[in-house]
Amino acid sequence: MILADKIIDERKKNGWSQEELAEQLGVSRQSVSKWESAGSVPDLKKVIQMAELFGVSTDYLLKDELEKENRDVVETSGSDADSPLRRVSMEEANAFLNAKRETAPRLANTVSLFILSPVALLLLAGIAESPDYNLAEGPAMAVGLAVLLLLTAVGVFIQIIDRNKLSSFEYLEREQFETEYGVSGMVKEKKRDYESRYSLGLAGGAVICIVAVIPLLVAGAMETSDLVLILCVDLLLALVALGVNLIVRVSTIKESYDTILQEGDYAKNKKRVQTKMGALSAAYWCFVTAIYLGWSTWRQDWEESWIIWAVAGVLYGGVYGIVRMVLKADEN
């Protein structure tokens, strides 16, 4: 652990803000902020003052190899007690950030493929049901189902390839680690620069998803034909795919910064929860897909069963939140 991280750790242990620590040291809040981001190093006099304030030795603050003071009680068990935390270098951190930036668009596109996969099936089912078109229902369902499975398969294939590319960085998301000097400061600066783009992408994606339902509501109020309603459903799915694409794209990059800084969902005490939630998400959507295909094949009502996806999306938020609370309670 470097000096910058030790200052942050000791300040938080004492429940002080940067302003409060700065006041006790007789410096500005900006000075404390620069120390904590490794943008500058306090002089020896300030180091001695901080050692007295924190109740630690100056050796502990200044020597990176001293991870804990004797006064600390380290809660470890088994082999973890004898294993030092892995240290992430500047090169490793940049390689991880670049890899996540490269795979973020592909991840967003695969999610969009999953959302768009039933569009052709719904459209062909609607055309087959319409008396204005001479399209047999059997071939229409077969083609639509083939398109659904093809898009799903392409999405899964891309995700597996990208997962393999990121496999060497999995420890960053699952294990606790320390960063070498200057890494936290570099990542914090990148994160600050990205905040405006992240906020814009998140807001834009959310607005598109909300607006997506308007055409369907208008069509329903006007009592249009079933084919028009299906076209509105397809348009809804297309807009949702676009909105979710934006959200996933910017969120993936933002999460890469949180991963290195071990903040948010990637904080040291939340990593086990995050890993379990990832497995839950994968299992949930596989289960939903199986229900959709099974129900639609059995009932032969492909033009109506799209509602399963809408219900699954609403339920996912509730299930995700409940399971997350339960896992956090168990961790505590």
PDB file of N, CA, C and O in Angstrom, residues 181-248:
ATOM      1  N   TYR A 181       2.528   2.697  -6.739  1.00  0.00           N
ATOM      2  CA  TYR A 181       2.489   4.159  -6.597  1.00  0.00           C
ATOM      3  C   TYR A 181       2.109   4.829  -7.920  1.00  0.00           C
ATOM      4  O   TYR A 181       2.669   4.528  -8.970  1.00  0.00           O
ATOM      5  N   GLY A 182       1.137   5.731  -7.844  1.00  0.00           N
ATOM      6  CA  GLY A 182       0.730   6.514  -9.000  1.00  0.00           C
ATOM      7  C   GLY A 182      -0.428   5.928  -9.788  1.00  0.00           C
ATOM      8  O   GLY A 182      -1.062   6.637 -10.577  1.00  0.00           O
ATOM      9  N   VAL A 183      -0.731   4.622  -9.590  1.00  0.00           N
ATOM     10  CA  VAL A 183      -1.796   3.984 -10.368  1.00  0.00           C
ATOM     11  C   VAL A 183      -3.158   4.583 -10.012  1.00  0.00           C
ATOM     12  O   VAL A 183      -3.945   4.953 -10.888  1.00  0.00           O
ATOM     13  N   SER A 184      -3.451   4.699  -8.710  1.00  0.00           N
ATOM     14  CA  SER A 184      -4.752   5.242  -8.286  1.00  0.00           C
ATOM     15  C   SER A 184      -4.962   6.663  -8.798  1.00  0.00           C
ATOM     16  O   SER A 184      -6.050   7.015  -9.262  1.00  0.00           O
ATOM     17  N   GLY A 185      -3.920   7.480  -8.733  1.00  0.00           N
ATOM     18  CA  GLY A 185      -4.018   8.857  -9.205  1.00  0.00           C
ATOM     19  C   GLY A 185      -4.312   8.922 -10.690  1.00  0.00           C
ATOM     20  O   GLY A 185      -5.138   9.721 -11.142  1.00  0.00           O
ATOM     21  N   MET A 186      -3.641   8.062 -11.462  1.00  0.00           N
ATOM     22  CA  MET A 186      -3.854   8.031 -12.907  1.00  0.00           C
ATOM     23  C   MET A 186      -5.289   7.625 -13.243  1.00  0.00           C
ATOM     24  O   MET A 186      -5.958   8.252 -14.079  1.00  0.00           O
ATOM     25  N   VAL A 187      -5.794   6.593 -12.560  1.00  0.00           N
ATOM     26  CA  VAL A 187      -7.141   6.093 -12.848  1.00  0.00           C
ATOM     27  C   VAL A 187      -8.198   7.100 -12.406  1.00  0.00           C
ATOM     28  O   VAL A 187      -9.213   7.307 -13.089  1.00  0.00           O
ATOM     29  N   LYS A 188      -7.969   7.749 -11.273  1.00  0.00           N
ATOM     30  CA  LYS A 188      -8.925   8.764 -10.808  1.00  0.00           C
ATOM     31  C   LYS A 188      -9.043   9.913 -11.803  1.00  0.00           C
ATOM     32  O   LYS A 188     -10.130  10.441 -12.047  1.00  0.00           O
ATOM     33  N   GLU A 189      -7.927  10.291 -12.386  1.00  0.00           N
ATOM     34  CA  GLU A 189      -7.950  11.369 -13.384  1.00  0.00           C
ATOM     35  C   GLU A 189      -8.726  10.943 -14.624  1.00  0.00           C
ATOM     36  O   GLU A 189      -9.537  11.709 -15.161  1.00  0.00           O
ATOM     37  N   LYS A 190      -8.504   9.699 -15.076  1.00  0.00           N
ATOM     38  CA  LYS A 190      -9.239   9.192 -16.237  1.00  0.00           C
ATOM     39  C   LYS A 190     -10.731   9.116 -15.934  1.00  0.00           C
ATOM     40  O   LYS A 190     -11.576   9.430 -16.786  1.00  0.00           O
ATOM     41  N   LYS A 191     -11.051   8.697 -14.720  1.00  0.00           N
ATOM     42  CA  LYS A 191     -12.462   8.579 -14.335  1.00  0.00           C
ATOM     43  C   LYS A 191     -13.134   9.951 -14.308  1.00  0.00           C
ATOM     44  O   LYS A 191     -14.274  10.101 -14.766  1.00  0.00           O
ATOM     45  N   ARG A 192     -12.435  10.957 -13.773  1.00  0.00           N
ATOM     46  CA  ARG A 192     -12.991  12.315 -13.745  1.00  0.00           C
ATOM     47  C   ARG A 192     -13.240  12.822 -15.164  1.00  0.00           C
ATOM     48  O   ARG A 192     -14.263  13.450 -15.448  1.00  0.00           O
ATOM     49  N   ASP A 193     -12.302  12.552 -16.058  1.00  0.00           N
ATOM     50  CA  ASP A 193     -12.454  13.000 -17.450  1.00  0.00           C
ATOM     51  C   ASP A 193     -13.621  12.302 -18.145  1.00  0.00           C
ATOM     52  O   ASP A 193     -14.207  12.860 -19.082  1.00  0.00           O
ATOM     53  N   TYR A 194     -13.958  11.097 -17.692  1.00  0.00           N
ATOM     54  CA  TYR A 194     -15.004  10.316 -18.356  1.00  0.00           C
ATOM     55  C   TYR A 194     -16.391  10.573 -17.769  1.00  0.00           C
ATOM     56  O   TYR A 194     -17.398  10.170 -18.371  1.00  0.00           O
ATOM     57  N   GLU A 195     -16.480  11.226 -16.614  1.00  0.00           N
ATOM     58  CA  GLU A 195     -17.749  11.383 -15.905  1.00  0.00           C
ATOM     59  C   GLU A 195     -18.830  12.023 -16.773  1.00  0.00           C
ATOM     60  O   GLU A 195     -19.982  11.584 -16.782  1.00  0.00           O
ATOM     61  N   SER A 196     -18.482  13.084 -17.503  1.00  0.00           N
ATOM     62  CA  SER A 196     -19.499  13.780 -18.305  1.00  0.00           C
ATOM     63  C   SER A 196     -20.025  12.883 -19.421  1.00  0.00           C
ATOM     64  O   SER A 196     -21.233  12.841 -19.684  1.00  0.00           O
ATOM     65  N   ARG A 197     -19.143  12.142 -20.068  1.00  0.00           N
ATOM     66  CA  ARG A 197     -19.574  11.242 -21.133  1.00  0.00           C
ATOM     67  C   ARG A 197     -20.428  10.110 -20.562  1.00  0.00           C
ATOM     68  O   ARG A 197     -21.426   9.700 -21.173  1.00  0.00           O
ATOM     69  N   TYR A 198     -20.052   9.622 -19.401  1.00  0.00           N
ATOM     70  CA  TYR A 198     -20.825   8.557 -18.746  1.00  0.00           C
ATOM     71  C   TYR A 198     -22.227   9.042 -18.404  1.00  0.00           C
ATOM     72  O   TYR A 198     -23.219   8.356 -18.689  1.00  0.00           O
ATOM     73  N   SER A 199     -22.320  10.219 -17.818  1.00  0.00           N
ATOM     74  CA  SER A 199     -23.623  10.768 -17.439  1.00  0.00           C
ATOM     75  C   SER A 199     -24.507  10.986 -18.661  1.00  0.00           C
ATOM     76  O   SER A 199     -25.707  10.695 -18.641  1.00  0.00           O
ATOM     77  N   LEU A 200     -23.900  11.491 -19.749  1.00  0.00           N
ATOM     78  CA  LEU A 200     -24.655  11.739 -20.972  1.00  0.00           C
ATOM     79  C   LEU A 200     -25.160  10.429 -21.579  1.00  0.00           C
ATOM     80  O   LEU A 200     -26.327  10.325 -21.997  1.00  0.00           O
ATOM     81  N   GLY A 201     -24.302   9.419 -21.637  1.00  0.00           N
ATOM     82  CA  GLY A 201     -24.702   8.128 -22.191  1.00  0.00           C
ATOM     83  C   GLY A 201     -25.773   7.458 -21.358  1.00  0.00           C
ATOM     84  O   GLY A 201     -26.733   6.882 -21.892  1.00  0.00           O
ATOM     85  N   LEU A 202     -25.635   7.554 -20.036  1.00  0.00           N
ATOM     86  CA  LEU A 202     -26.618   6.941 -19.142  1.00  0.00           C
ATOM     87  C   LEU A 202     -27.974   7.627 -19.287  1.00  0.00           C
ATOM     88  O   LEU A 202     -29.012   6.958 -19.402  1.00  0.00           O
ATOM     89  N   ALA A 203     -27.951   8.956 -19.288  1.00  0.00           N
ATOM     90  CA  ALA A 203     -29.212   9.702 -19.416  1.00  0.00           C
ATOM     91  C   ALA A 203     -29.847   9.473 -20.781  1.00  0.00           C
ATOM     92  O   ALA A 203     -31.065   9.261 -20.891  1.00  0.00           O
ATOM     93  N   GLY A 204     -29.029   9.500 -21.836  1.00  0.00           N
ATOM     94  CA  GLY A 204     -29.548   9.288 -23.187  1.00  0.00           C
ATOM     95  C   GLY A 204     -30.169   7.912 -23.350  1.00  0.00           C
ATOM     96  O   GLY A 204     -31.258   7.764 -23.926  1.00  0.00           O
ATOM     97  N   GLY A 205     -29.489   6.895 -22.836  1.00  0.00           N
ATOM     98  CA  GLY A 205     -30.015   5.537 -22.929  1.00  0.00           C
ATOM     99  C   GLY A 205     -31.322   5.384 -22.171  1.00  0.00           C
ATOM    100  O   GLY A 205     -32.265   4.727 -22.654  1.00  0.00           O
ATOM    101  N   ALA A 206     -31.402   5.987 -20.979  1.00  0.00           N
ATOM    102  CA  ALA A 206     -32.625   5.895 -20.179  1.00  0.00           C
ATOM    103  C   ALA A 206     -33.797   6.585 -20.880  1.00  0.00           C
ATOM    104  O   ALA A 206     -34.918   6.057 -20.914  1.00  0.00           O
ATOM    105  N   VAL A 207     -33.537   7.755 -21.469  1.00  0.00           N
ATOM    106  CA  VAL A 207     -34.598   8.494 -22.170  1.00  0.00           C
ATOM    107  C   VAL A 207     -35.110   7.693 -23.368  1.00  0.00           C
ATOM    108  O   VAL A 207     -36.323   7.600 -23.603  1.00  0.00           O
ATOM    109  N   ILE A 208     -34.200   7.095 -24.125  1.00  0.00           N
ATOM    110  CA  ILE A 208     -34.605   6.303 -25.294  1.00  0.00           C
ATOM    111  C   ILE A 208     -35.477   5.119 -24.869  1.00  0.00           C
ATOM    112  O   ILE A 208     -36.493   4.809 -25.507  1.00  0.00           O
ATOM    113  N   CYS A 209     -35.099   4.449 -23.776  1.00  0.00           N
ATOM    114  CA  CYS A 209     -35.884   3.310 -23.292  1.00  0.00           C
ATOM    115  C   CYS A 209     -37.283   3.743 -22.851  1.00  0.00           C
ATOM    116  O   CYS A 209     -38.265   3.021 -23.055  1.00  0.00           O
ATOM    117  N   ILE A 210     -37.379   4.921 -22.249  1.00  0.00           N
ATOM    118  CA  ILE A 210     -38.689   5.420 -21.802  1.00  0.00           C
ATOM    119  C   ILE A 210     -39.558   5.803 -23.003  1.00  0.00           C
ATOM    120  O   ILE A 210     -40.744   5.469 -23.079  1.00  0.00           O
ATOM    121  N   VAL A 211     -38.942   6.492 -23.972  1.00  0.00           N
ATOM    122  CA  VAL A 211     -39.676   6.940 -25.165  1.00  0.00           C
ATOM    123  C   VAL A 211     -40.110   5.752 -26.018  1.00  0.00           C
ATOM    124  O   VAL A 211     -41.108   5.834 -26.754  1.00  0.00           O
ATOM    125  N   ALA A 212     -39.401   4.632 -25.921  1.00  0.00           N
ATOM    126  CA  ALA A 212     -39.660   3.476 -26.782  1.00  0.00           C
ATOM    127  C   ALA A 212     -41.090   2.967 -26.690  1.00  0.00           C
ATOM    128  O   ALA A 212     -41.636   2.424 -27.666  1.00  0.00           O
ATOM    129  N   VAL A 213     -41.716   3.137 -25.537  1.00  0.00           N
ATOM    130  CA  VAL A 213     -43.058   2.586 -25.340  1.00  0.00           C
ATOM    131  C   VAL A 213     -44.155   3.467 -25.947  1.00  0.00           C
ATOM    132  O   VAL A 213     -45.294   3.019 -26.117  1.00  0.00           O
ATOM    133  N   ILE A 214     -43.831   4.705 -26.302  1.00  0.00           N
ATOM    134  CA  ILE A 214     -44.855   5.648 -26.800  1.00  0.00           C
ATOM    135  C   ILE A 214     -45.563   5.151 -28.064  1.00  0.00           C
ATOM    136  O   ILE A 214     -46.807   5.182 -28.124  1.00  0.00           O
ATOM    137  N   PRO A 215     -44.831   4.695 -29.103  1.00  0.00           N
ATOM    138  CA  PRO A 215     -45.546   4.230 -30.303  1.00  0.00           C
ATOM    139  C   PRO A 215     -46.540   3.102 -30.003  1.00  0.00           C
ATOM    140  O   PRO A 215     -47.639   3.074 -30.576  1.00  0.00           O
ATOM    141  N   LEU A 216     -46.177   2.194 -29.115  1.00  0.00           N
ATOM    142  CA  LEU A 216     -47.064   1.090 -28.776  1.00  0.00           C
ATOM    143  C   LEU A 216     -48.312   1.590 -28.049  1.00  0.00           C
ATOM    144  O   LEU A 216     -49.429   1.127 -28.314  1.00  0.00           O
ATOM    145  N   LEU A 217     -48.143   2.556 -27.149  1.00  0.00           N
ATOM    146  CA  LEU A 217     -49.282   3.115 -26.428  1.00  0.00           C
ATOM    147  C   LEU A 217     -50.233   3.842 -27.387  1.00  0.00           C
ATOM    148  O   LEU A 217     -51.460   3.712 -27.282  1.00  0.00           O
ATOM    149  N   VAL A 218     -49.658   4.589 -28.320  1.00  0.00           N
ATOM    150  CA  VAL A 218     -50.481   5.323 -29.294  1.00  0.00           C
ATOM    151  C   VAL A 218     -51.249   4.353 -30.179  1.00  0.00           C
ATOM    152  O   VAL A 218     -52.458   4.511 -30.426  1.00  0.00           O
ATOM    153  N   ALA A 219     -50.555   3.311 -30.656  1.00  0.00           N
ATOM    154  CA  ALA A 219     -51.199   2.329 -31.528  1.00  0.00           C
ATOM    155  C   ALA A 219     -52.322   1.599 -30.791  1.00  0.00           C
ATOM    156  O   ALA A 219     -53.387   1.337 -31.353  1.00  0.00           O
ATOM    157  N   GLY A 220     -52.085   1.283 -29.517  1.00  0.00           N
ATOM    158  CA  GLY A 220     -53.105   0.607 -28.724  1.00  0.00           C
ATOM    159  C   GLY A 220     -54.322   1.483 -28.505  1.00  0.00           C
ATOM    160  O   GLY A 220     -55.467   1.014 -28.545  1.00  0.00           O
ATOM    161  N   ALA A 221     -54.096   2.766 -28.279  1.00  0.00           N
ATOM    162  CA  ALA A 221     -55.211   3.696 -28.058  1.00  0.00           C
ATOM    163  C   ALA A 221     -56.032   3.894 -29.323  1.00  0.00           C
ATOM    164  O   ALA A 221     -57.235   4.158 -29.256  1.00  0.00           O
ATOM    165  N   MET A 222     -55.410   3.762 -30.482  1.00  0.00           N
ATOM    166  CA  MET A 222     -56.107   3.979 -31.756  1.00  0.00           C
ATOM    167  C   MET A 222     -56.784   2.709 -32.273  1.00  0.00           C
ATOM    168  O   MET A 222     -57.402   2.716 -33.333  1.00  0.00           O
ATOM    169  N   GLU A 223     -56.630   1.607 -31.548  1.00  0.00           N
ATOM    170  CA  GLU A 223     -57.247   0.333 -31.930  1.00  0.00           C
ATOM    171  C   GLU A 223     -56.875  -0.070 -33.356  1.00  0.00           C
ATOM    172  O   GLU A 223     -57.726  -0.348 -34.212  1.00  0.00           O
ATOM    173  N   THR A 224     -55.605  -0.078 -33.626  1.00  0.00           N
ATOM    174  CA  THR A 224     -55.103  -0.451 -34.950  1.00  0.00           C
ATOM    175  C   THR A 224     -55.091  -1.970 -35.100  1.00  0.00           C
ATOM    176  O   THR A 224     -55.393  -2.717 -34.167  1.00  0.00           O
ATOM    177  N   SER A 225     -54.681  -2.430 -36.259  1.00  0.00           N
ATOM    178  CA  SER A 225     -54.642  -3.879 -36.534  1.00  0.00           C
ATOM    179  C   SER A 225     -53.527  -4.556 -35.739  1.00  0.00           C
ATOM    180  O   SER A 225     -52.605  -3.908 -35.240  1.00  0.00           O
ATOM    181  N   ASP A 226     -53.638  -5.890 -35.668  1.00  0.00           N
ATOM    182  CA  ASP A 226     -52.622  -6.654 -34.941  1.00  0.00           C
ATOM    183  C   ASP A 226     -51.244  -6.492 -35.574  1.00  0.00           C
ATOM    184  O   ASP A 226     -50.232  -6.452 -34.878  1.00  0.00           O
ATOM    185  N   LEU A 227     -51.194  -6.387 -36.886  1.00  0.00           N
ATOM    186  CA  LEU A 227     -49.904  -6.238 -37.568  1.00  0.00           C
ATOM    187  C   LEU A 227     -49.243  -4.919 -37.198  1.00  0.00           C
ATOM    188  O   LEU A 227     -48.021  -4.872 -36.968  1.00  0.00           O
ATOM    189  N   VAL A 228     -50.026  -3.848 -37.123  1.00  0.00           N
ATOM    190  CA  VAL A 228     -49.471  -2.552 -36.721  1.00  0.00           C
ATOM    191  C   VAL A 228     -48.966  -2.611 -35.283  1.00  0.00           C
ATOM    192  O   VAL A 228     -47.907  -2.054 -34.957  1.00  0.00           O
ATOM    193  N   LEU A 229     -49.709  -3.299 -34.425  1.00  0.00           N
ATOM    194  CA  LEU A 229     -49.261  -3.440 -33.036  1.00  0.00           C
ATOM    195  C   LEU A 229     -47.936  -4.192 -32.962  1.00  0.00           C
ATOM    196  O   LEU A 229     -47.040  -3.827 -32.185  1.00  0.00           O
ATOM    197  N   ILE A 230     -47.810  -5.235 -33.782  1.00  0.00           N
ATOM    198  CA  ILE A 230     -46.555  -5.996 -33.791  1.00  0.00           C
ATOM    199  C   ILE A 230     -45.408  -5.136 -34.312  1.00  0.00           C
ATOM    200  O   ILE A 230     -44.284  -5.195 -33.790  1.00  0.00           O
ATOM    201  N   LEU A 231     -45.688  -4.308 -35.326  1.00  0.00           N
ATOM    202  CA  LEU A 231     -44.656  -3.392 -35.829  1.00  0.00           C
ATOM    203  C   LEU A 231     -44.226  -2.421 -34.735  1.00  0.00           C
ATOM    204  O   LEU A 231     -43.037  -2.088 -34.615  1.00  0.00           O
ATOM    205  N   CYS A 232     -45.186  -1.969 -33.924  1.00  0.00           N
ATOM    206  CA  CYS A 232     -44.853  -1.067 -32.813  1.00  0.00           C
ATOM    207  C   CYS A 232     -44.033  -1.785 -31.744  1.00  0.00           C
ATOM    208  O   CYS A 232     -43.148  -1.191 -31.132  1.00  0.00           O
ATOM    209  N   VAL A 233     -44.337  -3.068 -31.525  1.00  0.00           N
ATOM    210  CA  VAL A 233     -43.538  -3.861 -30.574  1.00  0.00           C
ATOM    211  C   VAL A 233     -42.109  -4.004 -31.090  1.00  0.00           C
ATOM    212  O   VAL A 233     -41.134  -3.875 -30.333  1.00  0.00           O
ATOM    213  N   ASP A 234     -41.970  -4.266 -32.387  1.00  0.00           N
ATOM    214  CA  ASP A 234     -40.630  -4.370 -32.979  1.00  0.00           C
ATOM    215  C   ASP A 234     -39.873  -3.053 -32.853  1.00  0.00           C
ATOM    216  O   ASP A 234     -38.664  -3.033 -32.563  1.00  0.00           O
ATOM    217  N   LEU A 235     -40.601  -1.942 -33.072  1.00  0.00           N
ATOM    218  CA  LEU A 235     -39.970  -0.635 -32.916  1.00  0.00           C
ATOM    219  C   LEU A 235     -39.557  -0.414 -31.469  1.00  0.00           C
ATOM    220  O   LEU A 235     -38.473   0.121 -31.195  1.00  0.00           O
ATOM    221  N   LEU A 236     -40.407  -0.840 -30.536  1.00  0.00           N
ATOM    222  CA  LEU A 236     -40.068  -0.731 -29.116  1.00  0.00           C
ATOM    223  C   LEU A 236     -38.779  -1.488 -28.806  1.00  0.00           C
ATOM    224  O   LEU A 236     -37.874  -0.972 -28.142  1.00  0.00           O
ATOM    225  N   LEU A 237     -38.689  -2.732 -29.300  1.00  0.00           N
ATOM    226  CA  LEU A 237     -37.493  -3.536 -29.055  1.00  0.00           C
ATOM    227  C   LEU A 237     -36.250  -2.894 -29.677  1.00  0.00           C
ATOM    228  O   LEU A 237     -35.164  -2.916 -29.088  1.00  0.00           O
ATOM    229  N   ALA A 238     -36.415  -2.315 -30.864  1.00  0.00           N
ATOM    230  CA  ALA A 238     -35.282  -1.667 -31.530  1.00  0.00           C
ATOM    231  C   ALA A 238     -34.789  -0.466 -30.734  1.00  0.00           C
ATOM    232  O   ALA A 238     -33.578  -0.264 -30.565  1.00  0.00           O
ATOM    233  N   LEU A 239     -35.724   0.348 -30.236  1.00  0.00           N
ATOM    234  CA  LEU A 239     -35.332   1.514 -29.447  1.00  0.00           C
ATOM    235  C   LEU A 239     -34.723   1.109 -28.111  1.00  0.00           C
ATOM    236  O   LEU A 239     -33.744   1.708 -27.651  1.00  0.00           O
ATOM    237  N   VAL A 240     -35.303   0.087 -27.481  1.00  0.00           N
ATOM    238  CA  VAL A 240     -34.735  -0.409 -26.217  1.00  0.00           C
ATOM    239  C   VAL A 240     -33.327  -0.944 -26.448  1.00  0.00           C
ATOM    240  O   VAL A 240     -32.419  -0.720 -25.641  1.00  0.00           O
ATOM    241  N   ALA A 241     -33.142  -1.648 -27.572  1.00  0.00           N
ATOM    242  CA  ALA A 241     -31.811  -2.164 -27.899  1.00  0.00           C
ATOM    243  C   ALA A 241     -30.799  -1.028 -28.036  1.00  0.00           C
ATOM    244  O   ALA A 241     -29.655  -1.131 -27.576  1.00  0.00           O
ATOM    245  N   LEU A 242     -31.233   0.084 -28.638  1.00  0.00           N
ATOM    246  CA  LEU A 242     -30.353   1.248 -28.784  1.00  0.00           C
ATOM    247  C   LEU A 242     -30.057   1.886 -27.434  1.00  0.00           C
ATOM    248  O   LEU A 242     -28.897   2.200 -27.124  1.00  0.00           O
ATOM    249  N   GLY A 243     -31.101   2.069 -26.615  1.00  0.00           N
ATOM    250  CA  GLY A 243     -30.907   2.684 -25.309  1.00  0.00           C
ATOM    251  C   GLY A 243     -30.021   1.851 -24.406  1.00  0.00           C
ATOM    252  O   GLY A 243     -29.104   2.368 -23.758  1.00  0.00           O
ATOM    253  N   VAL A 244     -30.283   0.543 -24.374  1.00  0.00           N
ATOM    254  CA  VAL A 244     -29.474  -0.351 -23.544  1.00  0.00           C
ATOM    255  C   VAL A 244     -28.034  -0.400 -24.052  1.00  0.00           C
ATOM    256  O   VAL A 244     -27.083  -0.496 -23.269  1.00  0.00           O
ATOM    257  N   ASN A 245     -27.872  -0.311 -25.365  1.00  0.00           N
ATOM    258  CA  ASN A 245     -26.528  -0.306 -25.946  1.00  0.00           C
ATOM    259  C   ASN A 245     -25.708   0.860 -25.389  1.00  0.00           C
ATOM    260  O   ASN A 245     -24.545   0.693 -24.995  1.00  0.00           O
ATOM    261  N   LEU A 246     -26.322   2.042 -25.359  1.00  0.00           N
ATOM    262  CA  LEU A 246     -25.629   3.217 -24.813  1.00  0.00           C
ATOM    263  C   LEU A 246     -25.278   3.029 -23.347  1.00  0.00           C
ATOM    264  O   LEU A 246     -24.165   3.330 -22.904  1.00  0.00           O
ATOM    265  N   ILE A 247     -26.240   2.511 -22.578  1.00  0.00           N
ATOM    266  CA  ILE A 247     -26.026   2.337 -21.144  1.00  0.00           C
ATOM    267  C   ILE A 247     -24.914   1.336 -20.869  1.00  0.00           C
ATOM    268  O   ILE A 247     -24.010   1.587 -20.062  1.00  0.00           O
ATOM    269  N   VAL A 248     -24.960   0.194 -21.543  1.00  0.00           N
ATOM    270  CA  VAL A 248     -23.947  -0.846 -21.325  1.00  0.00           C
ATOM    271  C   VAL A 248     -22.569  -0.359 -21.757  1.00  0.00           C
ATOM    272  O   VAL A 248     -21.557  -0.595 -21.088  1.00  0.00           O
TER     273      VAL A 248
END
